[in-house]
Amino acid sequence: MRLVVDGLHKSFGSLEVIKGVSFDMDCKERLVLMGPSGSGKSTLVRCINWIEPPSAGRITFDGKLVEPGKCDIRRLREDIGMVFQQFNVFPHLTALQNVALGPLVVKKMARKAAEAEAMELLAKVGLSHRADHKPGQMSGGEQQRVAIARALAMHPKLMLFDEPTSSIDVELIHEVLDVMVKLADEGMTMIVVTHEMGFAKEVADRVIFMDQGLIIETGTPCEVFEHPQQERTQSFLSKVDLA
Amino acid sequence: MFKWSIIFENLPFLLAGAWTTLSLTVVSMIFATVAGLLVGLMNMFGGRVIGAITRVYIEAVRGTPALLLILIVYYALPRIGLNLPQFPAAAVSLAVCYAAYIAEVFRSAVESIPKGQSEAAFSLGLSQAQALRHVILPQTFRRVLPPLANEFAALIKDTSLVAFISMEDLLFKAKIIGARTYNVFSPYIGAAIIYLIMTTPVMQWSRNLEKKGE
Ligand SMILES: Nc1ncnc2c1ncn2[C@@H]1O[C@H](COP(=O)(O)OP(=O)(O)O)[C@@H](O)[C@H]1O
Ligand SMILES: [Mg+2]
């Protein structure tokens, strides 16, 4: 796995939200993305799997330039898992069906095999006992873990997390973070938008700080958190620490 | 004036008309629902040209009386060689008409599903069609049932328009009885009661579903 983002721009109408962002990452790297609300973190992450088509710039995944031919992009999305702030689990399906859907529909896997693997993934995120429950009966923390298992079912090479714990009750956040730490320990390549400083310090190889559509600082957690070079990073961190 | 006896004596005759009304409603509704779903999907996902064509169709149907469509299909189309018997002509006209309304029912149901649902489906690698089939449409099922039931009740009433092409539905039978007995009041009241017996349970069912949905 190797991801290269080169000169990425994204506009919504006349509003330019990403103003030329470049970075690259290698297999097993763990990147944490931070920055104030509205700085373009979600948009950047959503451009990577083309849920939001970029306005300009190049994205190269595993040496292949990603271009807007439909099939190509669907292949890309199989290799890139995504976890959303609002979970976006499928409410009409059970936890098991949520996790098995991708392999069944996209990979045309046999039902038995897909469901057996889905059970394993649910066990991995600690939800074996919830396999036959629908999202409506689950807590936010449980729904988000289903969403993680659902993304893992496609055997992605890269996982994108967009504020995965921001919509979860404080006392349940650790459930989700524990799963993410476990994934990191297993060597999953991931990009995580989060303001969980503890998680970032423990897991991140690199922290990227964004503001107003640009990367303004990047470094190891120690560099960015202990010795921020930019004034905007300093003021942002002082607010997060207080919270 | 009003006499129950006239209704009772002619009840089999009225019920035969009610049977025509009901079977025409069911047949038209089935075609209208299938066509409405297709038109709705083409309107939303068919691209610019198909989207525009279906939009014109929907607006044209919504802006003209259903009766006009029935008259065109039954009286005007034969002039260009398209001859349909009464029942199919009536069913086709009503289906074409109601498909437009039902397309809008499906459209608003699909649009009411949060965008994150299709985004999650796409992020797994599903195509647009797969996302619709496995994620979006199953979720709209509950939301479309109440409005579809309402359309069904409205269609029961609108089938009475086929009296204009002399089809012997419930309304037309009542008219015949009126002419035969010189008492128009009784058969029309009888027809009204039978219409209510058909529409009320459907509308009640729709209301119950809506309550359950909330
Ligand atoms: N679909 C959209 N249409 C228009 N503007 C959008 C859309 N999505 C995001 N934006 C705008 O882009 C900016 C960056 O948003 P976002 O990427 O969500 O920031 P962050 O995730 O850092 O809070 C915001 O000003 C937001 O209002
Ligand atoms: Mg965001």
PDB file of N, CA and C in Angstrom, chain A residues 164-214:
ATOM      1  N   PRO A 164     -14.372   9.209  14.388  1.00  0.00           N
ATOM      2  CA  PRO A 164     -15.181   8.018  14.711  1.00  0.00           C
ATOM      3  C   PRO A 164     -15.797   8.049  16.105  1.00  0.00           C
ATOM      4  N   THR A 165     -15.271   8.889  17.001  1.00  0.00           N
ATOM      5  CA  THR A 165     -15.822   8.874  18.365  1.00  0.00           C
ATOM      6  C   THR A 165     -16.557  10.158  18.719  1.00  0.00           C
ATOM      7  N   SER A 166     -16.704  11.068  17.757  1.00  0.00           N
ATOM      8  CA  SER A 166     -17.293  12.376  18.082  1.00  0.00           C
ATOM      9  C   SER A 166     -18.787  12.318  18.367  1.00  0.00           C
ATOM     10  N   SER A 167     -19.473  11.252  17.894  1.00  0.00           N
ATOM     11  CA  SER A 167     -20.921  11.174  18.115  1.00  0.00           C
ATOM     12  C   SER A 167     -21.272  10.134  19.166  1.00  0.00           C
ATOM     13  N   ILE A 168     -20.274   9.748  19.964  1.00  0.00           N
ATOM     14  CA  ILE A 168     -20.499   8.644  20.904  1.00  0.00           C
ATOM     15  C   ILE A 168     -20.430   9.166  22.339  1.00  0.00           C
ATOM     16  N   ASP A 169     -21.315   8.646  23.183  1.00  0.00           N
ATOM     17  CA  ASP A 169     -21.303   9.027  24.601  1.00  0.00           C
ATOM     18  C   ASP A 169     -19.905   8.822  25.185  1.00  0.00           C
ATOM     19  N   VAL A 170     -19.478   9.795  25.989  1.00  0.00           N
ATOM     20  CA  VAL A 170     -18.109   9.800  26.500  1.00  0.00           C
ATOM     21  C   VAL A 170     -17.713   8.461  27.125  1.00  0.00           C
ATOM     22  N   GLU A 171     -18.632   7.875  27.876  1.00  0.00           N
ATOM     23  CA  GLU A 171     -18.254   6.655  28.610  1.00  0.00           C
ATOM     24  C   GLU A 171     -18.121   5.449  27.687  1.00  0.00           C
ATOM     25  N   LEU A 172     -18.534   5.591  26.396  1.00  0.00           N
ATOM     26  CA  LEU A 172     -18.435   4.464  25.468  1.00  0.00           C
ATOM     27  C   LEU A 172     -17.305   4.636  24.449  1.00  0.00           C
ATOM     28  N   ILE A 173     -16.663   5.808  24.488  1.00  0.00           N
ATOM     29  CA  ILE A 173     -15.635   6.111  23.489  1.00  0.00           C
ATOM     30  C   ILE A 173     -14.506   5.082  23.521  1.00  0.00           C
ATOM     31  N   HIS A 174     -14.142   4.657  24.732  1.00  0.00           N
ATOM     32  CA  HIS A 174     -12.998   3.734  24.856  1.00  0.00           C
ATOM     33  C   HIS A 174     -13.247   2.423  24.105  1.00  0.00           C
ATOM     34  N   GLU A 175     -14.517   1.974  24.063  1.00  0.00           N
ATOM     35  CA  GLU A 175     -14.849   0.733  23.328  1.00  0.00           C
ATOM     36  C   GLU A 175     -14.333   0.819  21.897  1.00  0.00           C
ATOM     37  N   VAL A 176     -14.582   1.977  21.286  1.00  0.00           N
ATOM     38  CA  VAL A 176     -14.211   2.164  19.885  1.00  0.00           C
ATOM     39  C   VAL A 176     -12.709   2.374  19.754  1.00  0.00           C
ATOM     40  N   LEU A 177     -12.151   3.194  20.654  1.00  0.00           N
ATOM     41  CA  LEU A 177     -10.718   3.457  20.584  1.00  0.00           C
ATOM     42  C   LEU A 177      -9.913   2.173  20.793  1.00  0.00           C
ATOM     43  N   ASP A 178     -10.392   1.323  21.709  1.00  0.00           N
ATOM     44  CA  ASP A 178      -9.681   0.061  21.955  1.00  0.00           C
ATOM     45  C   ASP A 178      -9.589  -0.770  20.674  1.00  0.00           C
ATOM     46  N   VAL A 179     -10.713  -0.829  19.940  1.00  0.00           N
ATOM     47  CA  VAL A 179     -10.713  -1.583  18.679  1.00  0.00           C
ATOM     48  C   VAL A 179      -9.719  -0.970  17.699  1.00  0.00           C
ATOM     49  N   MET A 180      -9.680   0.366  17.662  1.00  0.00           N
ATOM     50  CA  MET A 180      -8.780   1.031  16.709  1.00  0.00           C
ATOM     51  C   MET A 180      -7.321   0.817  17.083  1.00  0.00           C
ATOM     52  N   VAL A 181      -7.038   0.830  18.373  1.00  0.00           N
ATOM     53  CA  VAL A 181      -5.664   0.573  18.819  1.00  0.00           C
ATOM     54  C   VAL A 181      -5.257  -0.857  18.435  1.00  0.00           C
ATOM     55  N   LYS A 182      -6.209  -1.779  18.623  1.00  0.00           N
ATOM     56  CA  LYS A 182      -5.927  -3.167  18.274  1.00  0.00           C
ATOM     57  C   LYS A 182      -5.599  -3.289  16.776  1.00  0.00           C
ATOM     58  N   LEU A 183      -6.371  -2.601  15.961  1.00  0.00           N
ATOM     59  CA  LEU A 183      -6.125  -2.610  14.516  1.00  0.00           C
ATOM     60  C   LEU A 183      -4.740  -2.074  14.202  1.00  0.00           C
ATOM     61  N   ALA A 184      -4.398  -0.966  14.865  1.00  0.00           N
ATOM     62  CA  ALA A 184      -3.081  -0.363  14.643  1.00  0.00           C
ATOM     63  C   ALA A 184      -1.981  -1.345  15.024  1.00  0.00           C
ATOM     64  N   ASP A 185      -2.167  -2.021  16.158  1.00  0.00           N
ATOM     65  CA  ASP A 185      -1.171  -3.000  16.616  1.00  0.00           C
ATOM     66  C   ASP A 185      -0.999  -4.128  15.609  1.00  0.00           C
ATOM     67  N   GLU A 186      -2.096  -4.459  14.907  1.00  0.00           N
ATOM     68  CA  GLU A 186      -1.995  -5.531  13.914  1.00  0.00           C
ATOM     69  C   GLU A 186      -1.357  -5.063  12.611  1.00  0.00           C
ATOM     70  N   GLY A 187      -1.070  -3.754  12.549  1.00  0.00           N
ATOM     71  CA  GLY A 187      -0.370  -3.255  11.378  1.00  0.00           C
ATOM     72  C   GLY A 187      -1.252  -2.660  10.316  1.00  0.00           C
ATOM     73  N   MET A 188      -2.485  -2.321  10.661  1.00  0.00           N
ATOM     74  CA  MET A 188      -3.368  -1.692   9.680  1.00  0.00           C
ATOM     75  C   MET A 188      -2.866  -0.292   9.346  1.00  0.00           C
ATOM     76  N   THR A 189      -2.905   0.048   8.066  1.00  0.00           N
ATOM     77  CA  THR A 189      -2.577   1.400   7.638  1.00  0.00           C
ATOM     78  C   THR A 189      -3.817   2.267   7.850  1.00  0.00           C
ATOM     79  N   MET A 190      -3.660   3.369   8.538  1.00  0.00           N
ATOM     80  CA  MET A 190      -4.860   4.169   8.771  1.00  0.00           C
ATOM     81  C   MET A 190      -4.655   5.674   8.803  1.00  0.00           C
ATOM     82  N   ILE A 191      -5.712   6.373   8.348  1.00  0.00           N
ATOM     83  CA  ILE A 191      -5.769   7.827   8.482  1.00  0.00           C
ATOM     84  C   ILE A 191      -6.936   8.120   9.410  1.00  0.00           C
ATOM     85  N   VAL A 192      -6.648   8.819  10.510  1.00  0.00           N
ATOM     86  CA  VAL A 192      -7.696   9.036  11.504  1.00  0.00           C
ATOM     87  C   VAL A 192      -7.873  10.528  11.768  1.00  0.00           C
ATOM     88  N   VAL A 193      -9.071  11.034  11.500  1.00  0.00           N
ATOM     89  CA  VAL A 193      -9.396  12.387  11.928  1.00  0.00           C
ATOM     90  C   VAL A 193      -9.926  12.266  13.342  1.00  0.00           C
ATOM     91  N   THR A 194      -9.248  12.877  14.293  1.00  0.00           N
ATOM     92  CA  THR A 194      -9.711  12.772  15.681  1.00  0.00           C
ATOM     93  C   THR A 194      -9.090  13.872  16.519  1.00  0.00           C
ATOM     94  N   HIS A 195      -9.749  14.188  17.594  1.00  0.00           N
ATOM     95  CA  HIS A 195      -9.172  15.115  18.558  1.00  0.00           C
ATOM     96  C   HIS A 195      -8.831  14.408  19.858  1.00  0.00           C
ATOM     97  N   GLU A 196      -8.826  13.056  19.811  1.00  0.00           N
ATOM     98  CA  GLU A 196      -8.448  12.273  20.987  1.00  0.00           C
ATOM     99  C   GLU A 196      -6.925  12.279  21.098  1.00  0.00           C
ATOM    100  N   MET A 197      -6.414  13.168  21.956  1.00  0.00           N
ATOM    101  CA  MET A 197      -4.964  13.334  22.068  1.00  0.00           C
ATOM    102  C   MET A 197      -4.287  12.049  22.538  1.00  0.00           C
ATOM    103  N   GLY A 198      -4.910  11.374  23.498  1.00  0.00           N
ATOM    104  CA  GLY A 198      -4.327  10.146  24.036  1.00  0.00           C
ATOM    105  C   GLY A 198      -4.136   9.122  22.932  1.00  0.00           C
ATOM    106  N   PHE A 199      -5.161   8.955  22.111  1.00  0.00           N
ATOM    107  CA  PHE A 199      -5.089   8.008  20.999  1.00  0.00           C
ATOM    108  C   PHE A 199      -3.982   8.413  20.034  1.00  0.00           C
ATOM    109  N   ALA A 200      -3.946   9.709  19.708  1.00  0.00           N
ATOM    110  CA  ALA A 200      -2.951  10.187  18.753  1.00  0.00           C
ATOM    111  C   ALA A 200      -1.530   9.920  19.261  1.00  0.00           C
ATOM    112  N   LYS A 201      -1.302  10.206  20.551  1.00  0.00           N
ATOM    113  CA  LYS A 201       0.044  10.004  21.115  1.00  0.00           C
ATOM    114  C   LYS A 201       0.431   8.538  21.098  1.00  0.00           C
ATOM    115  N   GLU A 202      -0.561   7.680  21.375  1.00  0.00           N
ATOM    116  CA  GLU A 202      -0.264   6.263  21.485  1.00  0.00           C
ATOM    117  C   GLU A 202      -0.036   5.615  20.120  1.00  0.00           C
ATOM    118  N   VAL A 203      -0.804   6.050  19.129  1.00  0.00           N
ATOM    119  CA  VAL A 203      -0.875   5.299  17.876  1.00  0.00           C
ATOM    120  C   VAL A 203      -0.195   5.987  16.693  1.00  0.00           C
ATOM    121  N   ALA A 204      -0.251   7.320  16.644  1.00  0.00           N
ATOM    122  CA  ALA A 204       0.136   8.000  15.408  1.00  0.00           C
ATOM    123  C   ALA A 204       1.638   7.963  15.164  1.00  0.00           C
ATOM    124  N   ASP A 205       2.037   7.718  13.913  1.00  0.00           N
ATOM    125  CA  ASP A 205       3.417   7.920  13.499  1.00  0.00           C
ATOM    126  C   ASP A 205       3.623   9.390  13.166  1.00  0.00           C
ATOM    127  N   ARG A 206       2.523   9.986  12.679  1.00  0.00           N
ATOM    128  CA  ARG A 206       2.637  11.343  12.176  1.00  0.00           C
ATOM    129  C   ARG A 206       1.318  12.061  12.421  1.00  0.00           C
ATOM    130  N   VAL A 207       1.396  13.320  12.828  1.00  0.00           N
ATOM    131  CA  VAL A 207       0.201  14.140  12.990  1.00  0.00           C
ATOM    132  C   VAL A 207       0.239  15.233  11.933  1.00  0.00           C
ATOM    133  N   ILE A 208      -0.882  15.390  11.248  1.00  0.00           N
ATOM    134  CA  ILE A 208      -0.985  16.478  10.284  1.00  0.00           C
ATOM    135  C   ILE A 208      -1.983  17.480  10.833  1.00  0.00           C
ATOM    136  N   PHE A 209      -1.582  18.726  10.908  1.00  0.00           N
ATOM    137  CA  PHE A 209      -2.473  19.756  11.397  1.00  0.00           C
ATOM    138  C   PHE A 209      -2.953  20.616  10.226  1.00  0.00           C
ATOM    139  N   MET A 210      -4.269  20.711  10.091  1.00  0.00           N
ATOM    140  CA  MET A 210      -4.855  21.451   8.968  1.00  0.00           C
ATOM    141  C   MET A 210      -5.577  22.685   9.459  1.00  0.00           C
ATOM    142  N   ASP A 211      -5.540  23.721   8.638  1.00  0.00           N
ATOM    143  CA  ASP A 211      -6.388  24.882   8.906  1.00  0.00           C
ATOM    144  C   ASP A 211      -6.741  25.539   7.580  1.00  0.00           C
ATOM    145  N   GLN A 212      -7.991  25.906   7.412  1.00  0.00           N
ATOM    146  CA  GLN A 212      -8.488  26.607   6.229  1.00  0.00           C
ATOM    147  C   GLN A 212      -8.055  25.960   4.930  1.00  0.00           C
ATOM    148  N   GLY A 213      -8.159  24.631   4.884  1.00  0.00           N
ATOM    149  CA  GLY A 213      -7.926  23.929   3.631  1.00  0.00           C
ATOM    150  C   GLY A 213      -6.473  23.674   3.298  1.00  0.00           C
ATOM    151  N   LEU A 214      -5.575  23.930   4.250  1.00  0.00           N
ATOM    152  CA  LEU A 214      -4.152  23.707   3.999  1.00  0.00           C
ATOM    153  C   LEU A 214      -3.515  22.947   5.160  1.00  0.00           C
TER     154      LEU A 214
END
